[in-house]
PDB file of C-alpha atoms in Angstrom:
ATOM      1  CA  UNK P   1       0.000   0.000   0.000  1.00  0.00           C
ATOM      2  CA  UNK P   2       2.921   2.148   1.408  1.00  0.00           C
ATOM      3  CA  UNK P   3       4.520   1.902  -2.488  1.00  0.00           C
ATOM      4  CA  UNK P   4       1.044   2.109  -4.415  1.00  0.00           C
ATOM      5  CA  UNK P   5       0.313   5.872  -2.661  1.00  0.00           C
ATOM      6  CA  UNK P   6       4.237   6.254  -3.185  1.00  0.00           C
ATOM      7  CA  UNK P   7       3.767   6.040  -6.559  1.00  0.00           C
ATOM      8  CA  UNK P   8      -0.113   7.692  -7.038  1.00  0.00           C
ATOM      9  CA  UNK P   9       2.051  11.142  -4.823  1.00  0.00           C
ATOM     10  CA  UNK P  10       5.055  11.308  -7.226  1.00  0.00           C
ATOM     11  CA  UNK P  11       3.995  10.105 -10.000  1.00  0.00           C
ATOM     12  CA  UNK P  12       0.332  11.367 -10.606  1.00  0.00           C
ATOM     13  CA  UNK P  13       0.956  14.923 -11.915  1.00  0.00           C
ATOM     14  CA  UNK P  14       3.648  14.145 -14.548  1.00  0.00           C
ATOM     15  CA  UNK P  15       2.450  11.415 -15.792  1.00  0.00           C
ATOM     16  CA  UNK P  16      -0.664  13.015 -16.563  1.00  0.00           C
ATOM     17  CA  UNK P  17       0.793  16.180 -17.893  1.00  0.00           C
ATOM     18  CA  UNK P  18       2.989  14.031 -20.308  1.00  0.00           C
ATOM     19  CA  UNK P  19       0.021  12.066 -21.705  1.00  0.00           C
ATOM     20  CA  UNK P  20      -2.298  15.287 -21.903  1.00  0.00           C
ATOM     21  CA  UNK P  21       0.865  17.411 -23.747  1.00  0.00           C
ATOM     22  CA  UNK P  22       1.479  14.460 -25.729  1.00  0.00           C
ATOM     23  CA  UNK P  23      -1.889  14.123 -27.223  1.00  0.00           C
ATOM     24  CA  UNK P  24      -2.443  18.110 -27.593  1.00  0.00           C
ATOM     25  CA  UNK P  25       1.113  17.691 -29.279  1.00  0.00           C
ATOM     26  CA  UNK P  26      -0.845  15.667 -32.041  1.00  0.00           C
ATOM     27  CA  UNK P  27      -3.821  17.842 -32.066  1.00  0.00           C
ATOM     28  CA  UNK P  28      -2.047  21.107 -32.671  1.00  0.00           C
ATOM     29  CA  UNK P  29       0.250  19.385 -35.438  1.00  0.00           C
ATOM     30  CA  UNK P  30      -2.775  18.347 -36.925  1.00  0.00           C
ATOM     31  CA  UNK P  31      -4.720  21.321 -37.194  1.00  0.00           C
ATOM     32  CA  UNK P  32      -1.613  23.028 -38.371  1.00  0.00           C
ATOM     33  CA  UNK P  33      -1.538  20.852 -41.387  1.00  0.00           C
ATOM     34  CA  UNK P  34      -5.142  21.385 -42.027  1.00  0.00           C
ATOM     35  CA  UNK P  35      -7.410  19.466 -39.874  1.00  0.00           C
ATOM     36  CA  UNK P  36      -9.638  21.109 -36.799  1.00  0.00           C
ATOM     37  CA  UNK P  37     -10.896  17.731 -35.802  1.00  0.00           C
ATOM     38  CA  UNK P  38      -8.831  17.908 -32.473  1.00  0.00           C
ATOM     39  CA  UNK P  39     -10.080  21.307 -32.030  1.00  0.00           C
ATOM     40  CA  UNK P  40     -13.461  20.859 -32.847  1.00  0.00           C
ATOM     41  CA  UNK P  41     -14.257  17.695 -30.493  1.00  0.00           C
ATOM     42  CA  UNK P  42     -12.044  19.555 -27.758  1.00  0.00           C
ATOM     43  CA  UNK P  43      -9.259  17.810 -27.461  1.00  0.00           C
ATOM     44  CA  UNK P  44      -6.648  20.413 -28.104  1.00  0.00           C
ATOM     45  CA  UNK P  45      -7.045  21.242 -24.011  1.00  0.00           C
ATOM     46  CA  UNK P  46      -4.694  20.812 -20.942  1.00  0.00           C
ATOM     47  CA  UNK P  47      -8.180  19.251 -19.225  1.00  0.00           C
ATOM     48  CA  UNK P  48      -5.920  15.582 -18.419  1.00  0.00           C
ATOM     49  CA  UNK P  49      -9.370  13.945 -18.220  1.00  0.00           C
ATOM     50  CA  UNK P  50     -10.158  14.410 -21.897  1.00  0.00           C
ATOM     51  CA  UNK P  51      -7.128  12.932 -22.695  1.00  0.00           C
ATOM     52  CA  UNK P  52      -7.040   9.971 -20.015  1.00  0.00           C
ATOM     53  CA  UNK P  53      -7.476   6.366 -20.957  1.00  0.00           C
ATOM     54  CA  UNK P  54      -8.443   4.417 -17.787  1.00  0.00           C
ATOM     55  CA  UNK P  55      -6.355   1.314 -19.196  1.00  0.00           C
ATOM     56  CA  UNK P  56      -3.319   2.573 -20.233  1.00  0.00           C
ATOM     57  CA  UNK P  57      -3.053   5.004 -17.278  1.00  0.00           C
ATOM     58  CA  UNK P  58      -3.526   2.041 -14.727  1.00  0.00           C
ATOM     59  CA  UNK P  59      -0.494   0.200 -17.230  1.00  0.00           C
ATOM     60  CA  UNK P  60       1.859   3.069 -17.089  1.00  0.00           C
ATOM     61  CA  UNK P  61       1.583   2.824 -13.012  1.00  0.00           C
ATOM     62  CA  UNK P  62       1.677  -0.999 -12.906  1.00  0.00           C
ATOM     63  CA  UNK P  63       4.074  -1.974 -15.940  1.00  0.00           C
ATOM     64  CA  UNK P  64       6.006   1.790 -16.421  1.00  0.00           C
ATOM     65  CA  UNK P  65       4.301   2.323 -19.644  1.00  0.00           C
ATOM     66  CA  UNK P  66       1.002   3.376 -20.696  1.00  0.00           C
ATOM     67  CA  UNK P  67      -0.835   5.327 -23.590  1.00  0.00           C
ATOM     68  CA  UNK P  68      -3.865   8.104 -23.712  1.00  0.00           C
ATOM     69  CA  UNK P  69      -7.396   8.330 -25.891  1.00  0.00           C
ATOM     70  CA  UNK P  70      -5.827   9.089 -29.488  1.00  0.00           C
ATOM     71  CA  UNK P  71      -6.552  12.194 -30.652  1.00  0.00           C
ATOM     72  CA  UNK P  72      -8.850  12.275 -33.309  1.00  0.00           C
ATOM     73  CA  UNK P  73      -7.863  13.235 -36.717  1.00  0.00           C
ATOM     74  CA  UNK P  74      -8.698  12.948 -40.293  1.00  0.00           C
ATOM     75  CA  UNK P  75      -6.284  13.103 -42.654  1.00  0.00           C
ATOM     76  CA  UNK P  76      -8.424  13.400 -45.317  1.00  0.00           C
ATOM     77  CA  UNK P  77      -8.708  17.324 -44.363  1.00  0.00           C
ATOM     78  CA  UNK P  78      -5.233  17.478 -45.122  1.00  0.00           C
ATOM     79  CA  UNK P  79      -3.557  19.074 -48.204  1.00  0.00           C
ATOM     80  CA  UNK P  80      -0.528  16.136 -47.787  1.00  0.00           C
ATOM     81  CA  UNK P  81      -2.956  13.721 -46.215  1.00  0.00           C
ATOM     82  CA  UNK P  82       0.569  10.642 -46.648  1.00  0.00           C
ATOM     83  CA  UNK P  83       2.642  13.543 -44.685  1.00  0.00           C
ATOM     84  CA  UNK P  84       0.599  15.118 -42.614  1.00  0.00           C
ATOM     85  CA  UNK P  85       0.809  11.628 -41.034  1.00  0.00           C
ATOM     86  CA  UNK P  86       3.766  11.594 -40.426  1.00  0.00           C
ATOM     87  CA  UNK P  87       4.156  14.697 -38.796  1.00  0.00           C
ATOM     88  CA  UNK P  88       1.245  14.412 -36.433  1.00  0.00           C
ATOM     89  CA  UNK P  89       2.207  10.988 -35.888  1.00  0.00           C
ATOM     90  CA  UNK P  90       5.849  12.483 -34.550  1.00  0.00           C
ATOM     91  CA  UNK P  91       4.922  15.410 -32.795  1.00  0.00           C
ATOM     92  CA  UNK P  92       3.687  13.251 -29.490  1.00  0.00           C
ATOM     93  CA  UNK P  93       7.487  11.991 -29.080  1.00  0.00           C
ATOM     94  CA  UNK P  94       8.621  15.373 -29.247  1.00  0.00           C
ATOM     95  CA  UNK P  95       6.530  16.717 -27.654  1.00  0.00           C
ATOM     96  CA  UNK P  96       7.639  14.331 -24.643  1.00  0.00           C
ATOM     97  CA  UNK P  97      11.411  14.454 -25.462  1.00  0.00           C
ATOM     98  CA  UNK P  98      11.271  18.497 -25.034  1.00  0.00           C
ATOM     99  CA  UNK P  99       8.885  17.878 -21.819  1.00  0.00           C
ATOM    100  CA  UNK P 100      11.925  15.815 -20.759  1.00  0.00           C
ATOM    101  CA  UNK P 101      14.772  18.074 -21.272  1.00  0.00           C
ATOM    102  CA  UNK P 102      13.263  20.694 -19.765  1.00  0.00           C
ATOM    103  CA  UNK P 103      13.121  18.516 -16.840  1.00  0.00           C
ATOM    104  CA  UNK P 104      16.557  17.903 -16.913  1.00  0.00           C
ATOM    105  CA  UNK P 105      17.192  21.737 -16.962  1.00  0.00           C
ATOM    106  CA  UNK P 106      14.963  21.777 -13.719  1.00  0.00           C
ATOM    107  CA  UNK P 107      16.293  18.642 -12.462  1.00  0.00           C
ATOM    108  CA  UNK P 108      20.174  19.799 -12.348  1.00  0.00           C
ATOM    109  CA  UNK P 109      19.106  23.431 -11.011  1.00  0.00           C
ATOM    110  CA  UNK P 110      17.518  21.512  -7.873  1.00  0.00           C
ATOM    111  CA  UNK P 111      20.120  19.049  -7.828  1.00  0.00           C
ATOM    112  CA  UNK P 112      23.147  21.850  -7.550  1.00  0.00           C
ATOM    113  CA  UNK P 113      20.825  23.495  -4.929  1.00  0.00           C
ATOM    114  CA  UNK P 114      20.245  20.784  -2.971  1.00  0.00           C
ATOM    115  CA  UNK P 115      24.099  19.696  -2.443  1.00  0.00           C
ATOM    116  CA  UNK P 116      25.625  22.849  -2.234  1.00  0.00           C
ATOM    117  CA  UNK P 117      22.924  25.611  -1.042  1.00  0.00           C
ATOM    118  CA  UNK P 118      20.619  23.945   1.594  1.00  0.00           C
ATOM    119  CA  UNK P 119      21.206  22.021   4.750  1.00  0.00           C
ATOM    120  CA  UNK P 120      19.930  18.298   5.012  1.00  0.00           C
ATOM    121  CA  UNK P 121      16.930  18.056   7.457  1.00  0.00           C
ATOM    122  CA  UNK P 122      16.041  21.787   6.854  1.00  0.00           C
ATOM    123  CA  UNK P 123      12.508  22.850   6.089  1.00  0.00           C
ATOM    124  CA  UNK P 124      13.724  23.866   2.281  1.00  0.00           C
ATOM    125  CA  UNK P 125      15.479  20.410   2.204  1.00  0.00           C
ATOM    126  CA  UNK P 126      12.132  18.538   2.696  1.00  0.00           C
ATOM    127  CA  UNK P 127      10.628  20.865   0.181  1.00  0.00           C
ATOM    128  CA  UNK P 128      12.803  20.459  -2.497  1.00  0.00           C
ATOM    129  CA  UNK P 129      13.784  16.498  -1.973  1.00  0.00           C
ATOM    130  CA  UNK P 130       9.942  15.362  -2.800  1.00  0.00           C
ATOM    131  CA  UNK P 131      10.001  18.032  -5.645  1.00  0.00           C
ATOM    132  CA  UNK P 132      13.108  16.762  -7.427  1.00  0.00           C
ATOM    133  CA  UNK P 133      11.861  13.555  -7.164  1.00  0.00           C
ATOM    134  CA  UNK P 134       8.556  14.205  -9.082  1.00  0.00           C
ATOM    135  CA  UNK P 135      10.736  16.470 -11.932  1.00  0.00           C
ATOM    136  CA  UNK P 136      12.800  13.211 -12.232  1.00  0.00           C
ATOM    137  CA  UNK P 137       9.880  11.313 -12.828  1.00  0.00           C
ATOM    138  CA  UNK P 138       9.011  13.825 -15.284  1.00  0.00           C
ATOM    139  CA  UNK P 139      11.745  13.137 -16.632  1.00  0.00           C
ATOM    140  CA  UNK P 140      11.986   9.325 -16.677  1.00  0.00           C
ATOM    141  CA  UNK P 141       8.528   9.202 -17.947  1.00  0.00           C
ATOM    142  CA  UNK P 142       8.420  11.296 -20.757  1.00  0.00           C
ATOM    143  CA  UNK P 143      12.067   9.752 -21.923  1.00  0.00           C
ATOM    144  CA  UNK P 144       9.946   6.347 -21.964  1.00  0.00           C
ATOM    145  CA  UNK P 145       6.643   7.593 -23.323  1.00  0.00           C
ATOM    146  CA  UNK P 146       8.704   9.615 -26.382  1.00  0.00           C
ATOM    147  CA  UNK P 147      10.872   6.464 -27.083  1.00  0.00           C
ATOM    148  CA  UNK P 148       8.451   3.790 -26.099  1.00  0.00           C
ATOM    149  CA  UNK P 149       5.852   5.244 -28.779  1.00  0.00           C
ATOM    150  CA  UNK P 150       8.126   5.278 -31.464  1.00  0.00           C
ATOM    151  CA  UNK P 151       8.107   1.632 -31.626  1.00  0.00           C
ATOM    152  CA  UNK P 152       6.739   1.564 -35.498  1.00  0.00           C
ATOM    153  CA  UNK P 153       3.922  -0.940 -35.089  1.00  0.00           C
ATOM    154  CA  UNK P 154       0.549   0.854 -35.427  1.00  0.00           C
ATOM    155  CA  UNK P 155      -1.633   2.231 -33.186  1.00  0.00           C
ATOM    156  CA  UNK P 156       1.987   3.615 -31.809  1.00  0.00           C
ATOM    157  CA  UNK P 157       2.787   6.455 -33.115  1.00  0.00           C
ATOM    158  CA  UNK P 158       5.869   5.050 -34.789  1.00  0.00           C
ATOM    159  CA  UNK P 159       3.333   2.249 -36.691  1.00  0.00           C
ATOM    160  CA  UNK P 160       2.333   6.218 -38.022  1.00  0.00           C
ATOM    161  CA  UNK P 161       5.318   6.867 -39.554  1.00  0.00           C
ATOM    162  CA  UNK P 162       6.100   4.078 -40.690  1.00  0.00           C
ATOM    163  CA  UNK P 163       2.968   3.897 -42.631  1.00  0.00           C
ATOM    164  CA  UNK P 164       3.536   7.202 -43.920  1.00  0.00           C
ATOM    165  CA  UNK P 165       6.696   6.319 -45.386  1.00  0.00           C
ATOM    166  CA  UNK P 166       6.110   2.872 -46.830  1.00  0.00           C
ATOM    167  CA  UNK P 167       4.247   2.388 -50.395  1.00  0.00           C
ATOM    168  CA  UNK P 168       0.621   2.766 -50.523  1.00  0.00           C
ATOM    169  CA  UNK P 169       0.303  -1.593 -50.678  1.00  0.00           C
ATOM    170  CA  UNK P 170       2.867  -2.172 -47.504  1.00  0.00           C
ATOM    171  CA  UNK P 171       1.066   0.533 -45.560  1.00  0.00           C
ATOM    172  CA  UNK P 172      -2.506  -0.728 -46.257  1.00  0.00           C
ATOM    173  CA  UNK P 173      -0.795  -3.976 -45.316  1.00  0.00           C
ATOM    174  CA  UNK P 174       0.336  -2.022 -42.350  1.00  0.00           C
ATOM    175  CA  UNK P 175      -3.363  -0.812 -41.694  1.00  0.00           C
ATOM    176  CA  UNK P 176      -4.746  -4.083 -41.225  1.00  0.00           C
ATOM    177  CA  UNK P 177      -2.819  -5.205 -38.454  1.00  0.00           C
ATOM    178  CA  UNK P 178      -3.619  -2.349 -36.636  1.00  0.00           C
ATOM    179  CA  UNK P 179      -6.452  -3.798 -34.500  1.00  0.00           C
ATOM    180  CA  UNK P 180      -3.974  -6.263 -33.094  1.00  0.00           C
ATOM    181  CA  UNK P 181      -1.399  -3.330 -32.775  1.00  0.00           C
ATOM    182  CA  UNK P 182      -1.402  -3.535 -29.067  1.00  0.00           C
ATOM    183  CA  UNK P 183      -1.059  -7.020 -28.332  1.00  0.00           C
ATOM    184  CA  UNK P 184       1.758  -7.303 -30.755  1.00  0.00           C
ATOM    185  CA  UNK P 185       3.270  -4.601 -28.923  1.00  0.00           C
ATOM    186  CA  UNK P 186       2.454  -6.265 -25.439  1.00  0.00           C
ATOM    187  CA  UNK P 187       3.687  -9.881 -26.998  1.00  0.00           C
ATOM    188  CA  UNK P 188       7.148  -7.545 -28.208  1.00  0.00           C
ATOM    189  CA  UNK P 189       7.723  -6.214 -24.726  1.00  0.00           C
ATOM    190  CA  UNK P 190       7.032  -9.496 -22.100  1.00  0.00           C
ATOM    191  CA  UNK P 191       7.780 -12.337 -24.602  1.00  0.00           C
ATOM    192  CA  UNK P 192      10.904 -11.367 -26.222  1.00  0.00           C
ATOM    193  CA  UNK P 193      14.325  -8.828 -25.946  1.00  0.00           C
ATOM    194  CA  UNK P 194      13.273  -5.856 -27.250  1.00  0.00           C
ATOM    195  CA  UNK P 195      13.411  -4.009 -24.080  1.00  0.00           C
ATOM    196  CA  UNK P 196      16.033  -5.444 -22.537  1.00  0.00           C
ATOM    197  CA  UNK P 197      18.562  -5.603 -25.606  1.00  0.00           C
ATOM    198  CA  UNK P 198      17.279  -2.381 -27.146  1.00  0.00           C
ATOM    199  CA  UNK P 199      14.577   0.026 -25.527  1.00  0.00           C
ATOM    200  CA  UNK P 200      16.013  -0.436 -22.142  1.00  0.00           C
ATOM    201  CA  UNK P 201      19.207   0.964 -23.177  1.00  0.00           C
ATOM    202  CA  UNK P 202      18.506   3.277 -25.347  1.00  0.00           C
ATOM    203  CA  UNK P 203      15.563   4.864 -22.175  1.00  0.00           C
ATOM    204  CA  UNK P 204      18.533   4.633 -19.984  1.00  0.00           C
ATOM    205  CA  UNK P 205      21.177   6.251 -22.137  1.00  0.00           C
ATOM    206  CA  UNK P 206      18.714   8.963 -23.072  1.00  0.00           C
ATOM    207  CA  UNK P 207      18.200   9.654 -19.267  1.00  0.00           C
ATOM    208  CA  UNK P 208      21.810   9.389 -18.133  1.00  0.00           C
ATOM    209  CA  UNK P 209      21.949  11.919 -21.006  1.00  0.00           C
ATOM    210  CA  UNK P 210      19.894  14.553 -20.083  1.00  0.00           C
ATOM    211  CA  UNK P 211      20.070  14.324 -15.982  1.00  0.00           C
ATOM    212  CA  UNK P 212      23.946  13.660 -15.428  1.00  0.00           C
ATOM    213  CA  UNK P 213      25.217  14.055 -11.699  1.00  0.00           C
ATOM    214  CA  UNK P 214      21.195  13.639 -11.222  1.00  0.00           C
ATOM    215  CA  UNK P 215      21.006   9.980 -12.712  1.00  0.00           C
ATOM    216  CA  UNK P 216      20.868   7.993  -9.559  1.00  0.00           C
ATOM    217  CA  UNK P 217      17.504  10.051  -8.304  1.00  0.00           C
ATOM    218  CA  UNK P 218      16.280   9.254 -11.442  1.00  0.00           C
ATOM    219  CA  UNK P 219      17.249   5.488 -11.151  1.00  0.00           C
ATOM    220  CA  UNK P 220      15.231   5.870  -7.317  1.00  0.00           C
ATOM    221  CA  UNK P 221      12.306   7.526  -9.110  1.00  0.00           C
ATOM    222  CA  UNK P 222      11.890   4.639 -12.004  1.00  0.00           C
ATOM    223  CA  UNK P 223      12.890   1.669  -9.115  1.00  0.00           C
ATOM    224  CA  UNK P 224       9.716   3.547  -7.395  1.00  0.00           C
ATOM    225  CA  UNK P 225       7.318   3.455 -10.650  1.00  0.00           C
ATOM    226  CA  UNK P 226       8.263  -0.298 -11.474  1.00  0.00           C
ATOM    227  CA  UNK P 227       8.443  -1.911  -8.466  1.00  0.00           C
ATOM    228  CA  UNK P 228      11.753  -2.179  -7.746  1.00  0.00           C
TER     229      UNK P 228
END
């Protein structure tokens, strides 16, 4: 119980910021390239609970990785419908991978506070330890939502691109295994080595990256978010 609230205090906020930025990220793309679906069914809003999909947000606290309600879009409204998709489809990631350097910005100003400007045990101190934990989960979890959606098997965002890029027969090809998307993606991460042999360390290298001498409160935050 003691790690379910731990997690639910720390990691509530940014993980719901990250999924609501992430889909507005598509929404604003997508209206940009000429369709106000988004827009016009409300979605491009910082509301989390029009964003929220009860599944994946109960995944990304139990397994460290979740998704949101896709924003909706029609890419028929689109002068470039083939490359609109591919933009919208890529401006979730980003959108994440920006959230998560400016984390690490934040992240090494507290850190550099913390260990050479306040004394342990001091009011400040027991302000700023709970708050540098949630900006490294920030961190952590838009490093794995920005990577772990660029997987390129569809619904994921990557699936986007890649059907974007491929020839109109491969990505209708593409298009028909989307309905089994997310079981091929769950199959991908329990029953084989992709995560261990190449989205682990790539997350990891991305985070030891950005947060430097802040890395092992990171490590702390993610060992708190997966059970470890």
């Amino acid at each position: 119980m003691e790690t379910l609230l731990a997690k639910i205090s720390i990691m509530l906020a940014p993980a719901l910021f990250a999924v609501t930025m992430h889909e507005v990220g598509h929404g604003w793309v997508a209206e940009k390239m000429g369709d106000p679906t988004a827009r016009l069914l409300g979605r491009l809003t910082l509301n989390p609970f029009r964003h929220l999909d009860p599944i994946g947000t109960l995944a990304l606290f139990l397994f460290g990785f979740g998704w949101a309600r896709p924003v909706p879009v029609n890419f028929g409204n689109m002068r470039n419908p083939r490359q609109g998709m591919i933009w919208v489809a890529l401006a979730g990631p980003a959108v994440n991978l920006l959230l998560a350097c400016l984390s690490a910005l934040l992240l090494r100003g507290l850190f550099i506070v913390g260990s050479e400007l306040v004394d342990a045990g001091t009011l400040v101190d027991r302000v700023l330890q709970p708050l540098a934990l949630m900006v490294a989960s920030s961190l952590f979890i838009n490093v794995l939502l920005g990577t772990f959606n660029l997987l390129p098997v569809p619904p994921l965002d990557g699936g986007r691109v890649l059907s974007g890029l491929l020839p109109e027969r491969q990505a209708a090809f593409l298009a028909k295994i989307e309905p089994f998307g997310f079981v091929i993606v769950l199959l991908l991460i329990f029953y084989t080595d992709i995560w261990r042999l190449v989205l682990g360390p790539l997350i990891w290298g991305i985070v030891a990256g950005l947060s430097g001498p802040a890395a092992p409160l990171v490590h702390q935050m993610a060992g708190i978010l997966v059970g470890h």
